[in-house]
Amino acid sequence: MFVAIFSIILIIIDQFTKFLAASYLANEDSVVLIDNFLRLYYIENRGAAFGILQGFRFLFAVITVAVLIILIVFLIKNYNKVPFIYLLSFSLLIGGTIGNFIDRVRLHYVIDFISMRFFGYDFAIFNFADVFIVVGTILISIGILLHDNKR
């Protein structure tokens, strides 16, 4: 139950922030939050991570549905046996994946709007769903090191 509720909350956060980005940032100049580090900038990403594979929407849909089915089946079979760190990470992965999937189905692109600069280099523009997916993946890695590696 935790995974479902937390995933829904994350989807709402993602979709609400994308709504705000589309409402206030589209066709506007970027909004600087921290000079030379963080700004908000509206972009329509029709590809995958970093804009690769532009125009492969059907492939993204198939992969997304497959990943979601695998995660949900795994959770149904193992929910009470899985350490909390995995439940948290799966919630983040499901919420982020569904958040971007909603955009792909509804808009045919994903709204990205967070732009960061590190050591003079611009990082790819991203959104909260992307953050959830990355943090979920990092938590899975930590879970593997802490729970699955008994040394």
PDB file of C-alpha atoms in Angstrom:
ATOM      1  CA  MET A   1       0.000   0.000   0.000  1.00  0.00           C
ATOM      2  CA  PHE A   2       2.902   2.367   0.781  1.00  0.00           C
ATOM      3  CA  VAL A   3       4.317   1.993  -2.735  1.00  0.00           C
ATOM      4  CA  ALA A   4       0.983   2.819  -4.395  1.00  0.00           C
ATOM      5  CA  ILE A   5       0.277   5.883  -2.232  1.00  0.00           C
ATOM      6  CA  PHE A   6       3.813   7.274  -2.443  1.00  0.00           C
ATOM      7  CA  SER A   7       3.955   6.660  -6.218  1.00  0.00           C
ATOM      8  CA  ILE A   8       0.675   8.546  -6.685  1.00  0.00           C
ATOM      9  CA  ILE A   9       1.991  11.464  -4.610  1.00  0.00           C
ATOM     10  CA  LEU A  10       5.137  11.565  -6.763  1.00  0.00           C
ATOM     11  CA  ILE A  11       3.098  11.494  -9.982  1.00  0.00           C
ATOM     12  CA  ILE A  12       1.002  14.405  -8.711  1.00  0.00           C
ATOM     13  CA  ILE A  13       4.143  16.397  -7.820  1.00  0.00           C
ATOM     14  CA  ASP A  14       5.664  15.688 -11.235  1.00  0.00           C
ATOM     15  CA  GLN A  15       2.542  16.555 -13.219  1.00  0.00           C
ATOM     16  CA  PHE A  16       1.844  19.690 -11.174  1.00  0.00           C
ATOM     17  CA  THR A  17       5.379  21.035 -11.651  1.00  0.00           C
ATOM     18  CA  LYS A  18       5.179  20.292 -15.389  1.00  0.00           C
ATOM     19  CA  PHE A  19       1.839  22.108 -15.525  1.00  0.00           C
ATOM     20  CA  LEU A  20       3.454  25.111 -13.842  1.00  0.00           C
ATOM     21  CA  ALA A  21       6.411  24.961 -16.228  1.00  0.00           C
ATOM     22  CA  ALA A  22       4.141  24.833 -19.272  1.00  0.00           C
ATOM     23  CA  SER A  23       1.974  27.649 -17.893  1.00  0.00           C
ATOM     24  CA  TYR A  24       4.708  30.064 -16.847  1.00  0.00           C
ATOM     25  CA  LEU A  25       7.916  29.124 -18.683  1.00  0.00           C
ATOM     26  CA  ALA A  26       6.821  28.180 -22.210  1.00  0.00           C
ATOM     27  CA  ASN A  27       7.718  30.901 -24.726  1.00  0.00           C
ATOM     28  CA  GLU A  28       9.539  32.847 -22.003  1.00  0.00           C
ATOM     29  CA  ASP A  29      13.180  33.454 -21.147  1.00  0.00           C
ATOM     30  CA  SER A  30      14.740  31.226 -18.541  1.00  0.00           C
ATOM     31  CA  VAL A  31      14.247  32.075 -14.874  1.00  0.00           C
ATOM     32  CA  VAL A  32      17.539  32.221 -12.969  1.00  0.00           C
ATOM     33  CA  LEU A  33      17.204  30.855  -9.436  1.00  0.00           C
ATOM     34  CA  ILE A  34      20.915  30.625  -8.553  1.00  0.00           C
ATOM     35  CA  ASP A  35      23.259  32.521 -10.853  1.00  0.00           C
ATOM     36  CA  ASN A  36      25.525  30.218 -12.922  1.00  0.00           C
ATOM     37  CA  PHE A  37      24.052  27.105 -11.267  1.00  0.00           C
ATOM     38  CA  LEU A  38      20.261  26.662 -11.390  1.00  0.00           C
ATOM     39  CA  ARG A  39      17.643  28.026 -13.752  1.00  0.00           C
ATOM     40  CA  LEU A  40      14.223  27.051 -15.010  1.00  0.00           C
ATOM     41  CA  TYR A  41      13.914  26.658 -18.763  1.00  0.00           C
ATOM     42  CA  TYR A  42      10.993  25.075 -20.637  1.00  0.00           C
ATOM     43  CA  ILE A  43      11.805  22.450 -23.260  1.00  0.00           C
ATOM     44  CA  GLU A  44       9.846  19.705 -25.010  1.00  0.00           C
ATOM     45  CA  ASN A  45      11.884  16.491 -25.041  1.00  0.00           C
ATOM     46  CA  ARG A  46      10.729  14.131 -27.782  1.00  0.00           C
ATOM     47  CA  GLY A  47      13.508  11.630 -27.087  1.00  0.00           C
ATOM     48  CA  ALA A  48      14.836   9.645 -24.155  1.00  0.00           C
ATOM     49  CA  ALA A  49      17.425  10.711 -21.606  1.00  0.00           C
ATOM     50  CA  PHE A  50      19.483  13.671 -22.874  1.00  0.00           C
ATOM     51  CA  GLY A  51      17.173  13.857 -25.911  1.00  0.00           C
ATOM     52  CA  ILE A  52      18.534  10.710 -27.592  1.00  0.00           C
ATOM     53  CA  LEU A  53      16.329   8.487 -29.791  1.00  0.00           C
ATOM     54  CA  GLN A  54      14.081  11.306 -30.987  1.00  0.00           C
ATOM     55  CA  GLY A  55      10.866   9.992 -32.540  1.00  0.00           C
ATOM     56  CA  PHE A  56      10.862   6.503 -30.980  1.00  0.00           C
ATOM     57  CA  ARG A  57       7.671   7.091 -28.972  1.00  0.00           C
ATOM     58  CA  PHE A  58       6.290   3.583 -29.573  1.00  0.00           C
ATOM     59  CA  LEU A  59       9.534   2.005 -28.332  1.00  0.00           C
ATOM     60  CA  PHE A  60       9.388   4.148 -25.173  1.00  0.00           C
ATOM     61  CA  ALA A  61       5.787   3.086 -24.571  1.00  0.00           C
ATOM     62  CA  VAL A  62       6.621  -0.616 -24.888  1.00  0.00           C
ATOM     63  CA  ILE A  63       9.664  -0.351 -22.620  1.00  0.00           C
ATOM     64  CA  THR A  64       7.743   1.712 -20.057  1.00  0.00           C
ATOM     65  CA  VAL A  65       4.844  -0.732 -19.876  1.00  0.00           C
ATOM     66  CA  ALA A  66       7.249  -3.696 -19.639  1.00  0.00           C
ATOM     67  CA  VAL A  67       9.226  -2.093 -16.797  1.00  0.00           C
ATOM     68  CA  LEU A  68       6.058  -1.178 -14.906  1.00  0.00           C
ATOM     69  CA  ILE A  69       4.646  -4.708 -15.269  1.00  0.00           C
ATOM     70  CA  ILE A  70       7.901  -6.255 -14.044  1.00  0.00           C
ATOM     71  CA  LEU A  71       8.063  -3.913 -11.023  1.00  0.00           C
ATOM     72  CA  ILE A  72       4.413  -4.406 -10.093  1.00  0.00           C
ATOM     73  CA  VAL A  73       4.516  -8.215 -10.456  1.00  0.00           C
ATOM     74  CA  PHE A  74       7.688  -8.324  -8.363  1.00  0.00           C
ATOM     75  CA  LEU A  75       6.066  -6.171  -5.676  1.00  0.00           C
ATOM     76  CA  ILE A  76       2.881  -8.248  -5.604  1.00  0.00           C
ATOM     77  CA  LYS A  77       4.871 -11.456  -5.132  1.00  0.00           C
ATOM     78  CA  ASN A  78       7.458 -10.107  -2.675  1.00  0.00           C
ATOM     79  CA  TYR A  79       5.963  -7.066  -0.930  1.00  0.00           C
ATOM     80  CA  ASN A  80       6.313  -8.376   2.634  1.00  0.00           C
ATOM     81  CA  LYS A  81       9.809  -9.786   2.037  1.00  0.00           C
ATOM     82  CA  VAL A  82      11.379  -6.696   0.491  1.00  0.00           C
ATOM     83  CA  PRO A  83      13.469  -4.307   2.650  1.00  0.00           C
ATOM     84  CA  PHE A  84      12.016  -0.805   2.985  1.00  0.00           C
ATOM     85  CA  ILE A  85      14.802   0.773   0.911  1.00  0.00           C
ATOM     86  CA  TYR A  86      13.565  -1.258  -2.089  1.00  0.00           C
ATOM     87  CA  LEU A  87       9.943  -0.269  -1.480  1.00  0.00           C
ATOM     88  CA  LEU A  88      11.027   3.363  -1.407  1.00  0.00           C
ATOM     89  CA  SER A  89      13.158   3.003  -4.539  1.00  0.00           C
ATOM     90  CA  PHE A  90      10.412   1.138  -6.439  1.00  0.00           C
ATOM     91  CA  SER A  91       7.962   3.907  -5.483  1.00  0.00           C
ATOM     92  CA  LEU A  92      10.340   6.493  -6.909  1.00  0.00           C
ATOM     93  CA  LEU A  93      10.874   4.448 -10.087  1.00  0.00           C
ATOM     94  CA  ILE A  94       7.160   3.833 -10.606  1.00  0.00           C
ATOM     95  CA  GLY A  95       6.209   7.456  -9.885  1.00  0.00           C
ATOM     96  CA  GLY A  96       8.891   8.848 -12.181  1.00  0.00           C
ATOM     97  CA  THR A  97       8.232   6.368 -14.960  1.00  0.00           C
ATOM     98  CA  ILE A  98       4.479   6.981 -14.936  1.00  0.00           C
ATOM     99  CA  GLY A  99       5.010  10.751 -14.708  1.00  0.00           C
ATOM    100  CA  ASN A 100       7.038  10.826 -17.923  1.00  0.00           C
ATOM    101  CA  PHE A 101       4.780   8.213 -19.552  1.00  0.00           C
ATOM    102  CA  ILE A 102       1.742  10.445 -19.001  1.00  0.00           C
ATOM    103  CA  ASP A 103       3.522  13.216 -20.913  1.00  0.00           C
ATOM    104  CA  ARG A 104       4.504  10.909 -23.766  1.00  0.00           C
ATOM    105  CA  VAL A 105       0.945   9.616 -24.183  1.00  0.00           C
ATOM    106  CA  ARG A 106      -0.837  12.932 -23.650  1.00  0.00           C
ATOM    107  CA  LEU A 107       1.569  15.386 -25.305  1.00  0.00           C
ATOM    108  CA  HIS A 108       3.863  13.177 -27.441  1.00  0.00           C
ATOM    109  CA  TYR A 109       6.849  14.699 -25.618  1.00  0.00           C
ATOM    110  CA  VAL A 110       8.110  15.108 -22.057  1.00  0.00           C
ATOM    111  CA  ILE A 111       8.218  18.531 -20.432  1.00  0.00           C
ATOM    112  CA  ASP A 112      11.667  19.269 -19.000  1.00  0.00           C
ATOM    113  CA  PHE A 113      12.391  22.502 -17.167  1.00  0.00           C
ATOM    114  CA  ILE A 114      15.212  22.238 -14.612  1.00  0.00           C
ATOM    115  CA  SER A 115      18.599  23.349 -15.915  1.00  0.00           C
ATOM    116  CA  MET A 116      21.810  23.072 -13.916  1.00  0.00           C
ATOM    117  CA  ARG A 117      25.396  24.085 -14.598  1.00  0.00           C
ATOM    118  CA  PHE A 118      28.352  22.259 -13.032  1.00  0.00           C
ATOM    119  CA  PHE A 119      31.922  23.531 -13.288  1.00  0.00           C
ATOM    120  CA  GLY A 120      31.029  25.677 -16.299  1.00  0.00           C
ATOM    121  CA  TYR A 121      29.156  22.924 -18.172  1.00  0.00           C
ATOM    122  CA  ASP A 122      25.423  22.796 -18.714  1.00  0.00           C
ATOM    123  CA  PHE A 123      23.800  19.553 -17.581  1.00  0.00           C
ATOM    124  CA  ALA A 124      20.856  18.098 -19.506  1.00  0.00           C
ATOM    125  CA  ILE A 125      17.543  19.804 -18.760  1.00  0.00           C
ATOM    126  CA  PHE A 126      15.337  17.502 -16.679  1.00  0.00           C
ATOM    127  CA  ASN A 127      12.158  17.300 -14.575  1.00  0.00           C
ATOM    128  CA  PHE A 128      11.054  15.863 -11.239  1.00  0.00           C
ATOM    129  CA  ALA A 129      10.156  12.477 -12.758  1.00  0.00           C
ATOM    130  CA  ASP A 130      13.771  12.190 -13.923  1.00  0.00           C
ATOM    131  CA  VAL A 131      14.960  13.049 -10.400  1.00  0.00           C
ATOM    132  CA  PHE A 132      12.688  10.360  -8.927  1.00  0.00           C
ATOM    133  CA  ILE A 133      14.047   7.753 -11.368  1.00  0.00           C
ATOM    134  CA  VAL A 134      17.687   8.642 -10.653  1.00  0.00           C
ATOM    135  CA  VAL A 135      17.201   8.703  -6.869  1.00  0.00           C
ATOM    136  CA  GLY A 136      15.288   5.387  -7.055  1.00  0.00           C
ATOM    137  CA  THR A 137      18.135   3.819  -9.000  1.00  0.00           C
ATOM    138  CA  ILE A 138      20.700   5.109  -6.491  1.00  0.00           C
ATOM    139  CA  LEU A 139      18.628   3.694  -3.607  1.00  0.00           C
ATOM    140  CA  ILE A 140      18.475   0.299  -5.322  1.00  0.00           C
ATOM    141  CA  SER A 141      22.263   0.378  -5.591  1.00  0.00           C
ATOM    142  CA  ILE A 142      22.562   1.247  -1.901  1.00  0.00           C
ATOM    143  CA  GLY A 143      20.088  -1.526  -1.067  1.00  0.00           C
ATOM    144  CA  ILE A 144      22.152  -4.041  -2.985  1.00  0.00           C
ATOM    145  CA  LEU A 145      25.286  -2.959  -1.134  1.00  0.00           C
ATOM    146  CA  LEU A 146      23.640  -2.944   2.304  1.00  0.00           C
ATOM    147  CA  HIS A 147      21.172  -5.832   2.131  1.00  0.00           C
ATOM    148  CA  ASP A 148      22.315  -8.147  -0.606  1.00  0.00           C
ATOM    149  CA  ASN A 149      26.033  -8.004   0.084  1.00  0.00           C
ATOM    150  CA  LYS A 150      26.581  -9.771   3.412  1.00  0.00           C
ATOM    151  CA  ARG A 151      30.332  -9.071   3.538  1.00  0.00           C
TER     152      ARG A 151
END
